[in-house]
Amino acid sequence: MNEQQLEDELVAYVDLLSDPRDPDKARRNCGSCINLLKLMKRLCFLPEKMQLAAMTNICKRSKYVDNQVCEGVVREQGPVLRRVLRTMDISGKDGHLLCASVLNTCPYPATEPWKLPFPKLKPENPYMHKRSNKTMTVLHLSDWHVDPQYEAGTETFCTKPICCRSESTDFNNILSEASPWGSFGCDSPLALIESMLEYIPNAAPNTSFAILTGDIPPHEVWETLPTYKTQMIQDMSYNLLHAHFDTSFLINTTLYPAVGNHEAAPTNLFPLRDSDLPSGARHDDFSMAWLYHALKENWKGWIDEKHLNRIHQQSGSYVSYPVDGLKLISLNTNFCYNLNWWLYERPKKRDPNGILEWLIGHLQKAEDMNEKVWIIGHSAPGDPSCFHDYSNYYYQIVERYAPHVIAGQFFGHTHRDEIQIFYKEGSQKAEDAISVAYIGPSVTPFPDLNPGFRTYTVDAETFEVIETHTYITNLNESIEWSRLPLWYKEYSAKDLYGSNDNPYTPLSPAWWHHFTEEMELNNNKFDQYWVNRYKSSPLTPECDFVCRVNTICGMRAGKSELRCDYIPSEPTNRPIILNRKDKDACGISLLTKEFRQSNATL
């Protein structure tokens, strides 16, 4: 097969697997995905310039992706794919894992069994903190995706992953003009973020501390390089955050951030310590050393110096103490992320960069000191984008150290207002629920959500969440705003979801599980959760029976293999329902407007 024939065949496979008109057909076509990867691997043995040119041409010929986006994505991601694909066993687990986790076209490979070693056995009668009569307030921000190129009056519908920019606007033929405060299908203008930061002291005037669970840069996946461009956006954003959080008459509290997949340039690509990085001057930034150094500078004043100095050593993860008795552990969860191509490089690692071992060490110290722990990160372990193996191992850690040590988990990434529940001993019963992961709503309205943020009312002794409050602004009403966006409280979880039929302590893991049981029996309960999940967006999708089953299943899936929306490789007792109507907020959709809600984030 010559190069032209190879390219023609690749285009045919790409069209088959990316055609939005028939996604179910693509999901059934595992063989096509494997063949596509085999041909892609062949391309990777050509000289790099020829490989990248061929990949760019294939992308452009596929009809579904903007040409400029094709050129940029291949230019930035292609050199890493070149290194990684050449090491992969395409016909074996490697190829099937990529096809399953990214495109859902193959059965998901069975989890590789590994019983994590712990320093000590779980105590039979661990020290349990007693609930107090005192509470504190914690602020949760996530996924603000500020776009410096956002411009009011530009087009909200375009062929790029994000719109509302002059470069993607035909000013002689605008279908829908971007609002000064933000628009569906676009990332956040600076004005929207500033209005939110100015409103927060009204919503939470006495905030004890705050968390930011990742993703500051925009979804500009085709133009993240040179790295100083992405770093400049982050530097600007953290300067703004410091101005509000470090000022006595504004928010006036400490912010603890986590690393999102969009913090990297190129997007998603966090190499391991022993990754085979591309050589040459144009690839010098692939190590992410620039990012860890920038985060160290941007986080000064919030994190103790001794922990800041270890940011690079721990791949952006760190520990800190927001208040006495509470240890906060910030994890770089991008070593679980299915679009971090470095994770497919053979030989694979069970614990990339030793982050899980590091986490266990700090949890064990907390147990020995009778401390409570919060874990924050970007992608939750129950998200479909988190590898089943890694998620399984993380789940073992939660089972070992919850509920007596781990008092809370907080993530972002999906852009929605969600929760995930963890259980012990393979159960999914209320009495066996041991931990809850809170998924923070995004500030960005991308793809079709209202902007939002959340606060928690927390017991000051046990550090358990006993109430949540979600705040939003309704972009559909922006034309009526006279001066600034109108932010308001959308709902409180205990007030809205509570009932006399729920016998458990409000917002405990058991309480949340019982709520999912009520959702199964009561359509009104489900509908309340569904609307809030999308922050009352007028573009909230319909949710049929299949969607409802998958949503509740996902709420009970603290690890991703417990989800119901993928093809298993082995028999399972869980429901398997693939034709979901509810798609993830950030999908392969980032390549084109029509794909805005599919299954993975580039």
Steps between C-alpha positions, in 0.01 A plus 500: 500500500652834396466823701198624303315171545584503869364852531181412308431203725560707813254765379235231452547370854501849650175581320341178625598553862431874519176529303256667744205371301550140609691479829349161590646347183840637594471353850439155351803525275790393720688347207494829312651684796778242540574514126510879517760484779706245307513731200576799723788304651640439151494874437710551812797322344520756220723806550327738740426770241339246269301346785363834622419612146310177434310523830406861425377410154298206636339726757409761240355239264280355774249787446410537865783720624596860427824517297675736740409275790636198311831672441536613859396177672730288283788745541470492880384143572656317205860476628381330821268262315798416280705388802219319677331312215829339400520332844140379517367149450211606279338155473531442874387690808667827395294550187177372650545730800537806277201404283288423806590796719508772234242389241301228681537281192653190664421300813693657787795276600460334839666678790844363579477365857729672748452504873664819617748465784413713804738579787245379757175308507183703537433529874194313625405786730649815345492835672180679397459873541176612661275744320500850645251782514734720300515534124716674242454594135722379214485635143542270197592644158569284196563509125486870437672478155554870448531602135699823450384508136130496587329799338145622543304522175684213331348176374396232752471232227819411314713207381756534780481320835417832667346806338434865594825615339565743216711246311202264469235764422355608168388848604278525191301193598472453878240246612530565873700775672713434807390673819753718687460262797534163332317273257413134467754317287779737600750528781492765772564867426705676764197717584300192606776378732551843655126531567503160673801588717329827599180313591660225711538713818122553492432126473767391750618795711693286750677240290755292694688396184438421133592235245544527123483162326684580180470618140576870472600530129237493221410198285740623234644153448646583160702804614655447844860545384738668547473425870536864605158561340327248730714608794407866442129412529567316825723776638233760421231286660694436819583870529127568490432226755766633736352849471160372619600226743782693670308823557324557832191673359453248215497118534788506749587132543753241383447318170627145444520407128533169315647434155257458209565333165487837323782642711742300282626617163447298289166428665471180709859389453658439839804275445627249751849531646626231262295594192694496174466871422543619139843647441593830337468864598136527389404231751681638805177590683346151494645422845250739666784637714387848393149432636608374841733797538219740402256339745757531777521874435124546457412314819734697726328647803240223511712189549780454752845553352616150596214348298545741210860388460379145432246592229728384218606185686137401549379592150286791622355318803546640850371497859395791720307579818210743441386482865618317810430128482433488124758389246423593139657282229496639146550229237604536138240257363626531143689174557159332486377689191430309179612785271842528661668306220812439710302250709472261204877476462631149562600382751198633685512609862250397766581812699630770261758718674420328831211735577286228661787386722557863598128538579500187719799631693323824588174326587685264732668792675160664540356182651791475743447865603117473521471761223221528245575532128344665198613386156464741209580443133372569151359176355301281739588128510145410402515708182500301172825675406684336795661165416328209673826363639606827662147567624486153655826557686388844622172346620697251710670795669165661580368171643808476722490857637131597493301611683723543806780689315360619164225749581441631149600482133462784251552499123393679181550432127145405395379864532181365662367506856534133606597249767657151505470252787759253636413178684677227693545131422347505152161612630272769364270534800431806710644347817826424318549845343820651642591810296365753250686677220350842426538606136510879487296693242699691242535875468519467121168468314663259253340305351139591588493558875441800720808624691509400865692431820429324828548551874501237773386523859747280687509365855797668667608182682429209264544710181203320345286691251157553655353734237580629152388820327532542123502850348447578134429778255247437223656602168163469333399817685816699422314734267300623802805579714542874535860501615636172644403131486240401757648224717269315738470179703353230281437245780621342824541123496353424843206734447415377150595131508417422864188308596333344801564160341879534520612363839865596468698805610466774236765484228674194644598236242203290614267802463616553142455131417148507641433805284599300189246235604234770527598623152433150363146506639409867469528678165471839667806426714696398194387803303614733778847346496513499120416870465751596770762277339497741206462807722149577370624551146225558240698255282483214751455181293203269538563190711315183403489171692841389373651832600344478846641153561846613394486817710411318823751227421768769457412659834574166668824451307786623712718298265451513126459124447171520695345724233232365264593687180786292359540156344646252753741226394363258760149409621365743757189541715476873440271639227677574172336783310701666228272731305528784750345830416684674777853566381801622691548874508837504329523257216689416191252768413785740552592445137172618355178674598282202409699271730473732796361234731670165443715288725848642565692824533782576261 
